[in-house]
Tab-separated table of C-alpha atoms in Angstrom:
chain	number	residue	atom	x	y	z
A	2	MET	CA	0.000	0.000	0.000
A	3	ARG	CA	2.822	2.345	0.890
A	4	CYS	CA	4.549	1.452	-2.369
A	5	PHE	CA	1.414	2.204	-4.383
A	6	ARG	CA	1.028	5.629	-2.744
A	7	LYS	CA	4.644	6.416	-3.520
A	8	LYS	CA	4.145	5.551	-7.194
A	9	MET	CA	0.995	7.683	-7.423
A	10	SER	CA	2.860	10.593	-5.840
A	11	LEU	CA	5.593	10.317	-8.466
A	12	VAL	CA	3.010	10.222	-11.300
A	13	TYR	CA	1.203	13.266	-9.901
A	14	THR	CA	4.484	15.156	-9.526
A	15	ALA	CA	5.538	14.357	-13.108
A	16	THR	CA	2.119	15.408	-14.466
A	17	TYR	CA	2.218	18.611	-12.499
A	18	ARG	CA	5.718	19.418	-13.703
A	19	TYR	CA	4.742	18.637	-17.328
A	20	LYS	CA	1.695	20.904	-17.022
A	21	ARG	CA	3.817	23.698	-15.567
A	22	ALA	CA	6.325	23.257	-18.411
A	23	LEU	CA	3.549	23.543	-21.018
A	24	GLN	CA	2.201	26.679	-19.317
A	25	THR	CA	5.672	28.195	-19.233
A	26	MET	CA	6.162	27.369	-22.936
A	27	ALA	CA	2.777	28.846	-23.832
A	28	ALA	CA	3.553	32.003	-21.868
A	29	GLY	CA	6.884	32.301	-23.691
A	30	LEU	CA	5.254	31.855	-27.077
A	31	PHE	CA	2.610	34.400	-26.141
A	32	LEU	CA	5.307	36.926	-25.270
A	33	ILE	CA	7.054	36.225	-28.591
A	34	TYR	CA	3.742	36.570	-30.409
A	35	MET	CA	2.921	39.897	-28.736
A	36	THR	CA	6.426	41.190	-29.544
A	37	LEU	CA	5.943	40.296	-33.232
A	38	VAL	CA	2.497	41.914	-33.302
A	39	LEU	CA	3.896	45.121	-31.845
A	40	TYR	CA	6.802	44.962	-34.327
A	41	GLN	CA	4.314	44.523	-37.166
A	42	ASN	CA	2.269	47.519	-36.053
A	43	VAL	CA	5.384	49.686	-35.915
A	44	TYR	CA	6.903	48.642	-39.265
A	45	GLY	CA	3.670	47.884	-41.114
A	46	TYR	CA	4.402	44.547	-42.820
A	47	GLY	CA	0.783	43.661	-43.325
A	48	GLY	CA	-0.237	46.641	-45.484
A	49	GLN	CA	2.966	47.126	-47.514
A	50	ASP	CA	3.813	46.079	-51.021
A	51	GLN	CA	5.554	42.744	-50.566
A	52	SER	CA	7.410	42.850	-53.851
A	53	ASP	CA	10.657	41.909	-52.077
A	54	PRO	CA	10.802	38.085	-51.676
A	55	GLU	CA	12.449	38.216	-48.257
A	56	LEU	CA	9.883	40.688	-46.968
A	57	ALA	CA	7.041	38.582	-48.331
A	58	GLU	CA	8.486	35.486	-46.661
A	59	SER	CA	8.826	37.309	-43.342
A	60	ALA	CA	5.237	38.444	-43.498
A	61	GLY	CA	4.103	34.931	-44.335
A	62	ASN	CA	6.059	33.512	-41.396
A	63	LEU	CA	4.566	36.128	-39.104
A	64	GLN	CA	1.079	35.109	-40.145
A	65	ASP	CA	1.933	31.466	-39.453
A	66	ILE	CA	3.208	32.387	-35.962
A	67	GLN	CA	0.053	34.397	-35.277
A	68	SER	CA	-2.090	31.389	-36.184
A	69	PHE	CA	0.027	29.128	-34.033
A	70	GLY	CA	-0.187	31.557	-31.093
A	71	ALA	CA	-3.957	31.639	-31.399
A	72	LEU	CA	-4.040	27.859	-31.294
A	73	ILE	CA	-1.801	27.630	-28.209
A	74	LEU	CA	-3.709	30.321	-26.348
A	75	GLY	CA	-7.089	28.860	-27.079
A	76	GLY	CA	-8.172	31.480	-29.628
A	77	ALA	CA	-6.955	34.524	-27.748
A	78	GLY	CA	-4.600	35.334	-30.598
A	79	SER	CA	-7.500	35.916	-32.974
A	80	ALA	CA	-8.677	38.805	-30.853
A	81	LEU	CA	-5.214	40.342	-30.894
A	82	ARG	CA	-4.580	39.913	-34.618
A	83	PRO	CA	-4.788	43.226	-36.539
A	84	ALA	CA	-7.543	43.555	-39.109
A	85	ALA	CA	-6.498	42.702	-42.674
A	86	ASP	CA	-5.830	45.654	-44.964
A	87	ALA	CA	-8.513	45.659	-47.674
A	88	SER	CA	-6.432	47.721	-50.093
A	89	VAL	CA	-4.282	46.007	-52.700
A	90	VAL	CA	-0.994	47.480	-53.830
A	91	ILE	CA	-0.635	46.858	-57.551
A	92	SER	CA	2.880	47.380	-58.828
A	93	LYS	CA	3.101	49.133	-62.199
A	94	ARG	CA	5.725	49.341	-64.873
A	95	ASP	CA	7.534	52.618	-65.465
A	96	ASN	CA	5.685	52.948	-68.780
A	97	SER	CA	2.416	51.309	-67.843
A	98	VAL	CA	-0.639	52.804	-69.507
A	99	LEU	CA	-2.950	54.901	-67.380
A	100	LEU	CA	-6.355	55.291	-68.928
A	101	PRO	CA	-8.042	58.641	-68.260
A	102	ALA	CA	-11.489	58.704	-66.703
A	103	SER	CA	-14.020	61.124	-65.367
A	104	ASP	CA	-13.715	60.380	-61.647
A	105	ASP	CA	-11.759	62.406	-59.125
A	106	SER	CA	-8.557	60.356	-59.040
A	107	LYS	CA	-5.526	61.999	-60.660
A	108	VAL	CA	-1.925	61.122	-61.434
A	109	LEU	CA	1.037	63.402	-62.031
A	110	VAL	CA	2.566	62.865	-65.450
A	111	LEU	CA	6.342	62.845	-65.468
A	112	ASP	CA	7.855	61.565	-68.727
A	113	SER	CA	7.183	62.751	-72.266
A	114	ASN	CA	8.226	59.457	-73.867
A	115	SER	CA	5.160	57.515	-72.846
A	116	VAL	CA	1.435	58.042	-72.719
A	117	VAL	CA	1.252	57.666	-68.989
A	118	ASN	CA	4.090	60.094	-68.667
A	119	GLY	CA	3.153	62.347	-71.607
A	120	ARG	CA	3.408	66.135	-71.476
A	121	GLY	CA	1.083	68.709	-72.897
A	122	PRO	CA	1.823	70.909	-75.886
A	123	ASP	CA	3.440	73.457	-73.595
A	124	ASP	CA	5.804	70.739	-72.334
A	125	GLN	CA	4.457	71.242	-68.823
A	126	ARG	CA	3.734	68.377	-66.499
A	127	THR	CA	0.068	67.566	-66.740
A	128	LEU	CA	-2.538	65.625	-64.802
A	129	TYR	CA	-4.499	62.777	-66.343
A	130	ASP	CA	-7.628	61.233	-64.902
A	131	LEU	CA	-7.525	57.546	-64.119
A	132	HIS	CA	-10.092	54.793	-64.099
A	133	ARG	CA	-10.445	53.308	-60.663
A	134	VAL	CA	-8.747	49.932	-60.607
A	135	PRO	CA	-10.777	47.344	-58.671
A	136	ALA	CA	-9.001	45.462	-55.934
A	137	VAL	CA	-7.580	42.167	-57.112
A	138	THR	CA	-6.282	39.143	-55.325
A	139	GLY	CA	-4.263	37.507	-58.091
A	140	THR	CA	-0.969	38.507	-59.657
A	141	PRO	CA	-1.446	41.093	-62.449
A	142	LYS	CA	-0.959	39.820	-65.998
A	143	PRO	CA	2.577	40.542	-67.256
A	144	PRO	CA	2.467	43.361	-69.799
A	145	THR	CA	2.945	42.505	-73.445
A	146	THR	CA	2.800	45.985	-74.943
A	147	GLU	CA	4.010	49.450	-74.014
A	148	LEU	CA	3.696	52.677	-75.955
A	149	ASP	CA	7.177	52.415	-77.397
A	150	ASP	CA	6.252	49.048	-78.948
A	151	LEU	CA	3.932	50.843	-81.392
A	152	LEU	CA	4.482	52.401	-84.773
A	153	ILE	CA	1.533	54.674	-85.509
A	154	SER	CA	1.297	55.756	-89.139
A	155	VAL	CA	-0.974	58.553	-90.352
A	156	LYS	CA	-1.796	58.805	-94.039
A	157	THR	CA	-2.158	62.378	-95.263
A	158	THR	CA	-1.655	64.551	-98.340
A	159	LYS	CA	-0.278	68.005	-99.130
A	160	GLY	CA	-3.693	69.673	-99.217
A	161	TYR	CA	-4.444	68.652	-95.615
A	162	HIS	CA	-1.165	69.649	-93.934
A	163	ASP	CA	-2.406	73.048	-92.753
A	164	THR	CA	-5.788	71.783	-91.581
A	165	ARG	CA	-5.987	68.156	-90.520
A	166	LEU	CA	-2.293	67.695	-89.796
A	167	GLU	CA	-2.109	70.924	-87.809
A	168	MET	CA	-4.987	69.743	-85.619
A	169	ILE	CA	-3.397	66.348	-84.954
A	170	ILE	CA	-0.060	67.871	-83.989
A	171	LYS	CA	-1.720	70.120	-81.397
A	172	THR	CA	-3.755	67.320	-79.832
A	173	TRP	CA	-3.208	63.566	-79.643
A	174	TYR	CA	0.189	63.587	-81.369
A	175	GLN	CA	1.560	65.174	-78.203
A	176	LEU	CA	0.903	61.857	-76.428
A	177	ALA	CA	2.944	59.794	-78.894
A	178	LYS	CA	5.520	62.044	-80.525
A	179	GLU	CA	8.204	59.410	-80.923
A	180	GLN	CA	5.837	56.682	-82.099
A	181	THR	CA	3.811	58.599	-84.723
A	182	TRP	CA	4.891	59.058	-88.357
A	183	PHE	CA	3.091	60.970	-91.113
A	184	PHE	CA	3.088	59.553	-94.647
A	185	THR	CA	2.463	62.209	-97.257
A	186	ASP	CA	3.192	62.954	-100.900
A	187	THR	CA	5.394	66.047	-100.778
A	188	ASP	CA	8.248	67.643	-98.873
A	189	ASP	CA	7.188	70.116	-96.194
A	190	ALA	CA	9.981	71.719	-94.173
A	191	HIS	CA	7.560	73.420	-91.757
A	192	TYR	CA	5.825	70.240	-90.601
A	193	GLN	CA	9.024	68.252	-90.836
A	194	LYS	CA	10.365	70.547	-88.137
A	195	LEU	CA	7.172	70.443	-86.043
A	196	THR	CA	7.199	66.622	-86.055
A	197	ASN	CA	10.933	66.296	-85.404
A	198	ASN	CA	11.529	64.774	-88.848
A	199	HIS	CA	8.634	62.336	-88.610
A	200	MET	CA	7.266	63.268	-92.037
A	201	VAL	CA	7.804	60.626	-94.741
A	202	ASN	CA	7.522	61.698	-98.361
A	203	THR	CA	6.292	58.534	-100.067
A	204	ASN	CA	6.617	60.092	-103.543
A	205	CYS	CA	3.200	58.577	-104.253
A	206	SER	CA	0.699	60.460	-106.369
A	207	GLN	CA	-1.462	63.098	-104.742
A	208	GLY	CA	-5.154	62.417	-104.659
A	209	HIS	CA	-7.705	60.041	-103.208
A	210	PHE	CA	-7.727	57.288	-105.815
A	211	ARG	CA	-6.853	53.603	-105.553
A	212	LYS	CA	-3.275	53.578	-106.811
A	213	ALA	CA	-2.217	56.549	-104.671
A	214	LEU	CA	-3.866	55.074	-101.582
A	215	CYS	CA	-2.318	51.626	-102.076
A	216	CYS	CA	1.063	53.228	-102.738
A	217	LYS	CA	1.050	55.027	-99.378
A	218	MET	CA	-0.276	51.994	-97.513
A	219	GLY	CA	2.509	49.885	-98.996
A	220	LYS	CA	5.089	52.445	-97.836
A	221	GLU	CA	3.627	52.430	-94.321
A	222	PHE	CA	3.809	48.644	-94.217
A	223	GLU	CA	7.432	48.524	-95.412
A	224	PHE	CA	8.382	51.258	-92.938
A	225	PHE	CA	6.989	49.096	-90.136
A	226	LEU	CA	8.920	46.056	-91.348
A	227	ASP	CA	12.140	48.065	-91.185
A	228	SER	CA	11.408	49.091	-87.610
A	229	ALA	CA	11.800	47.021	-84.452
A	230	LYS	CA	8.244	47.717	-83.315
A	231	LYS	CA	5.799	45.023	-82.200
A	232	TRP	CA	2.616	46.655	-83.534
A	233	TRP	CA	1.697	48.723	-86.554
A	234	CYS	CA	-1.411	50.890	-86.235
A	235	HIS	CA	-2.635	52.820	-89.278
A	236	PHE	CA	-4.923	55.851	-89.044
A	237	ASP	CA	-6.164	58.506	-91.442
A	238	ASP	CA	-5.573	62.231	-90.990
A	239	ASP	CA	-9.225	62.736	-90.021
A	240	ASN	CA	-8.878	60.434	-87.001
A	241	TYR	CA	-8.462	61.414	-83.376
A	242	VAL	CA	-6.541	58.633	-81.612
A	243	ASN	CA	-7.014	58.040	-77.895
A	244	VAL	CA	-3.447	56.851	-77.392
A	245	PRO	CA	-3.703	55.467	-73.815
A	246	ARG	CA	-6.764	53.418	-74.764
A	247	LEU	CA	-4.977	52.114	-77.875
A	248	VAL	CA	-2.022	50.888	-75.840
A	249	ARG	CA	-4.302	49.296	-73.271
A	250	LEU	CA	-6.184	47.530	-76.065
A	251	LEU	CA	-3.023	46.095	-77.593
A	252	ASP	CA	-1.833	44.950	-74.182
A	253	ASP	CA	-4.621	42.354	-74.336
A	254	TYR	CA	-3.059	40.718	-77.413
A	255	SER	CA	0.307	39.142	-78.090
A	256	PRO	CA	2.390	40.660	-80.901
A	257	SER	CA	3.997	37.257	-81.423
A	258	GLN	CA	0.651	35.929	-82.678
A	259	ASP	CA	-1.298	36.816	-85.826
A	260	TRP	CA	-3.633	39.712	-85.056
A	261	TYR	CA	-5.586	41.940	-87.428
A	262	LEU	CA	-7.573	44.360	-85.262
A	263	GLY	CA	-10.089	46.859	-86.578
A	264	LYS	CA	-13.679	47.555	-87.460
A	265	PRO	CA	-15.525	47.015	-90.755
A	266	SER	CA	-17.673	49.715	-92.273
A	267	ILE	CA	-20.128	47.243	-93.813
A	268	SER	CA	-22.643	44.944	-92.169
A	269	SER	CA	-21.607	41.757	-93.980
A	270	PRO	CA	-18.412	40.413	-95.545
A	271	LEU	CA	-17.385	41.914	-98.861
A	272	GLU	CA	-17.893	39.736	-101.943
A	273	ILE	CA	-15.730	40.294	-104.997
A	274	PHE	CA	-15.116	38.360	-108.191
A	275	LEU	CA	-11.556	37.714	-109.278
A	276	ASP	CA	-10.938	38.170	-112.977
A	277	SER	CA	-7.559	36.758	-113.966
A	278	THR	CA	-6.307	36.134	-117.477
A	279	LYS	CA	-3.400	34.041	-116.184
A	280	SER	CA	-5.443	31.226	-114.713
A	281	SER	CA	-8.753	30.056	-116.076
A	282	THR	CA	-9.586	28.511	-112.696
A	283	GLU	CA	-9.751	31.986	-111.117
A	284	VAL	CA	-11.971	33.623	-113.723
A	285	ASN	CA	-15.110	34.971	-112.029
A	286	LYS	CA	-14.164	33.242	-108.801
A	287	LYS	CA	-16.151	34.713	-105.901
A	288	VAL	CA	-14.154	35.682	-102.819
A	289	THR	CA	-15.693	36.688	-99.484
A	290	PHE	CA	-13.776	38.443	-96.703
A	291	TRP	CA	-13.969	41.131	-94.030
A	292	PHE	CA	-11.748	44.196	-94.027
A	293	ALA	CA	-11.089	46.869	-91.415
A	294	THR	CA	-11.914	50.292	-92.764
A	295	GLY	CA	-8.882	52.550	-92.885
A	296	GLY	CA	-11.040	55.507	-91.888
A	297	ALA	CA	-11.385	54.061	-88.395
A	298	GLY	CA	-7.860	52.705	-88.143
A	299	PHE	CA	-6.527	49.191	-87.689
A	300	CYS	CA	-3.582	47.428	-86.046
A	301	ILE	CA	-1.418	44.528	-87.220
A	302	SER	CA	0.950	42.475	-85.068
A	303	ARG	CA	4.608	41.909	-85.924
A	304	ALA	CA	3.982	38.177	-86.365
A	305	LEU	CA	1.293	38.780	-88.973
A	306	ALA	CA	3.359	41.436	-90.759
A	307	LEU	CA	6.209	38.964	-91.176
A	308	LYS	CA	3.809	36.517	-92.818
A	309	MET	CA	2.613	39.303	-95.114
A	310	MET	CA	6.118	40.356	-96.112
A	311	PRO	CA	6.765	37.841	-98.940
A	312	ILE	CA	3.538	38.748	-100.726
A	313	ALA	CA	3.088	42.432	-99.828
A	314	ALA	CA	6.518	44.066	-99.450
A	315	SER	CA	8.700	45.630	-102.172
A	316	GLY	CA	5.774	47.139	-104.044
A	317	LYS	CA	3.736	43.926	-104.129
A	318	PHE	CA	0.942	45.489	-102.076
A	319	VAL	CA	0.179	47.867	-104.951
A	320	ALA	CA	0.130	44.926	-107.348
A	321	ILE	CA	-2.496	43.153	-105.231
A	322	GLY	CA	-4.606	46.325	-105.227
A	323	ASP	CA	-4.322	46.484	-109.001
A	324	LYS	CA	-5.404	42.861	-109.290
A	325	ILE	CA	-8.595	43.178	-107.252
A	326	ARG	CA	-9.142	46.849	-108.271
A	327	PHE	CA	-10.015	47.981	-104.737
A	328	PRO	CA	-8.464	50.663	-102.473
A	329	ASP	CA	-5.884	50.191	-99.745
A	330	ASP	CA	-7.993	49.033	-96.785
A	331	VAL	CA	-9.909	46.514	-98.893
A	332	THR	CA	-6.636	45.251	-100.344
A	333	MET	CA	-5.319	44.792	-96.808
A	334	GLY	CA	-8.354	42.737	-95.830
A	335	PHE	CA	-8.094	40.635	-99.006
A	336	LEU	CA	-4.438	39.916	-98.320
A	337	ILE	CA	-4.914	39.014	-94.650
A	338	GLU	CA	-8.309	37.283	-94.579
A	339	HIS	CA	-8.402	35.658	-98.013
A	340	ILE	CA	-4.770	34.901	-98.819
A	341	LEU	CA	-3.318	34.356	-95.319
A	342	LYS	CA	-6.581	33.106	-93.755
A	343	VAL	CA	-6.178	35.285	-90.656
A	344	PRO	CA	-9.604	36.584	-89.549
A	345	LEU	CA	-10.301	40.181	-88.663
A	346	THR	CA	-10.798	40.685	-84.937
A	347	MET	CA	-13.535	43.291	-84.719
A	348	ILE	CA	-13.013	46.094	-82.189
A	349	ASP	CA	-16.024	48.328	-81.614
A	350	ALA	CA	-13.857	51.062	-80.092
A	351	PHE	CA	-12.585	52.090	-83.555
A	352	HIS	CA	-14.773	54.704	-85.271
A	353	SER	CA	-14.818	56.211	-88.771
A	354	HIS	CA	-16.734	59.101	-90.320
A	355	LEU	CA	-18.976	56.498	-91.980
A	356	GLU	CA	-20.879	56.075	-88.699
A	357	PRO	CA	-22.811	58.769	-86.798
A	358	MET	CA	-20.393	60.274	-84.300
A	359	GLU	CA	-23.182	61.886	-82.280
A	360	PHE	CA	-24.258	58.489	-80.975
A	361	ILE	CA	-20.988	58.005	-79.082
A	362	ARG	CA	-21.897	59.036	-75.540
A	363	PRO	CA	-19.468	61.418	-73.768
A	364	GLU	CA	-19.281	59.170	-70.728
A	365	THR	CA	-17.748	56.472	-72.973
A	366	PHE	CA	-15.168	58.686	-74.720
A	367	HIS	CA	-12.371	57.311	-72.562
A	368	ASP	CA	-13.197	53.776	-73.715
A	369	GLN	CA	-12.928	54.545	-77.436
A	370	VAL	CA	-9.756	54.114	-79.496
A	371	SER	CA	-10.463	56.393	-82.450
A	372	PHE	CA	-12.905	59.087	-83.531
A	373	SER	CA	-13.470	60.867	-86.827
A	374	TYR	CA	-15.447	63.664	-88.483
A	375	ALA	CA	-16.893	64.563	-91.888
A	376	ARG	CA	-18.984	67.183	-93.615
A	377	MET	CA	-22.187	65.554	-94.857
A	378	ARG	CA	-25.208	67.262	-96.420
A	379	ASN	CA	-24.030	70.655	-95.176
A	380	GLU	CA	-23.791	69.313	-91.611
A	381	TRP	CA	-20.852	68.105	-89.591
A	382	ASN	CA	-20.823	64.456	-88.526
A	383	VAL	CA	-18.989	65.036	-85.240
A	384	VAL	CA	-19.067	63.973	-81.614
A	385	LYS	CA	-21.283	65.934	-79.279
A	386	VAL	CA	-18.998	67.401	-76.648
A	387	ASP	CA	-18.812	70.685	-74.777
A	388	GLY	CA	-15.756	72.876	-75.073
A	389	PHE	CA	-14.836	75.359	-77.784
A	390	ASP	CA	-17.547	77.172	-79.690
A	391	LEU	CA	-18.634	75.705	-83.016
A	392	LYS	CA	-16.997	78.467	-85.041
A	393	THR	CA	-13.602	77.857	-83.447
A	394	ASP	CA	-13.857	74.059	-83.413
A	395	PRO	CA	-16.483	72.817	-85.909
A	396	LYS	CA	-14.861	69.363	-86.097
A	397	ARG	CA	-14.918	69.100	-82.262
A	398	ILE	CA	-11.426	67.569	-82.156
A	399	TYR	CA	-9.963	70.228	-79.866
A	400	SER	CA	-13.007	69.951	-77.606
A	401	LEU	CA	-12.744	66.156	-77.547
A	402	HIS	CA	-9.066	66.352	-76.675
A	403	CYS	CA	-9.727	68.789	-73.844
A	404	HIS	CA	-12.542	66.566	-72.575
A	405	LEU	CA	-10.058	63.697	-72.306
A	406	TYR	CA	-7.028	65.763	-71.233
A	407	PRO	CA	-8.293	69.079	-69.817
A	408	PHE	CA	-4.909	70.184	-68.501
A	409	PHE	CA	-3.355	70.820	-71.901
A	410	SER	CA	-2.416	74.458	-72.454
A	411	ILE	CA	-4.718	74.734	-75.490
A	412	CYS	CA	-7.771	73.953	-73.367
A	413	PRO	CA	-10.046	76.749	-72.074
A	414	LYS	CA	-9.743	77.542	-68.380
A	415	SER	CA	-13.385	76.666	-67.886
A	416	ILE	CA	-12.559	73.077	-68.921
A	417	LYS	CA	-9.438	72.930	-66.744
A	418	ARG	CA	-11.457	73.876	-63.657
A	419	ARG	CA	-13.915	70.980	-64.076
């Protein structure tokens, strides 16, 4: 009996000591946990951008310790854990595209070589509105396209230098000075200086007929091939180009894949009949294809351009236009959709003067890639936007530009104060 009591006493003592050891360990862990929580509150790990791998690992370990402390202390740690920060820090590239919007958020523009960092015509630092970016939980998609990856070509002619070209240079060209080139049919020292030698005399015929149009388009295409750019975007001199939106659009596509982006001006595919004297099998052969109207603009990826090169470069583009007897944009669609079998990807954000501009709502202007204008039946087909008076700005391009970028020096003070 005495021996049994002695054994029970030893068991009780060991249990008591083990319990005290566990309590001491828990108290120590609790002190460590509280120290880490206080350290976190001081240095702010939880709400910072954890782009550094070591910092991210430390924060992850801290969270693990907090969970473990809560378990040891029977849930007490959950009451001490700081609330999670609901904001998400999204890291951005130096040249990432910031799309303007109509809300109250602003960003200071710092660099004239990119759209996000573009300067106004007075070379002053400007403010651009931004769309609010919703909070995300995943890793942002790696960028595929930046502004400097683009070659923007504008087809013009001598008779429009002092009107259409002048208007472009004062507005959207300021957002893409290094990326935009003007393809014309004459030498012009004045505009060559204004564009920093970005005027290309194609030596094509003046006028708006098929051969002249195909000649200039062929020169634009060959100019792109000689560049190191990833995207070629063609526009006419009666287009306003929303450059940030264009870059953001292209960022959704890979330039290493075949892409033909634009908008048709017809409601169904074009049907033409090939008439060839060289092959009896092609006589009166019906061909159906879509084409992006040049009056709204279109974009072609580097991968697709390289596939086009053997059949369209070195003057061959003009030859294709002669064969089908259609102008430049139709010839482009024939070459890409019919010959290369690459379908047109239709983008509603491109707009030409062939559609009613007044139906584009002002609240959606920031979402559009291109706009246009035309004089039809003694009335202007233009966007409806406040700004300059109709006598000063009948085409509404200056007003549109100031609606999108009100801090440019050309914009009225009443617009800048909005």
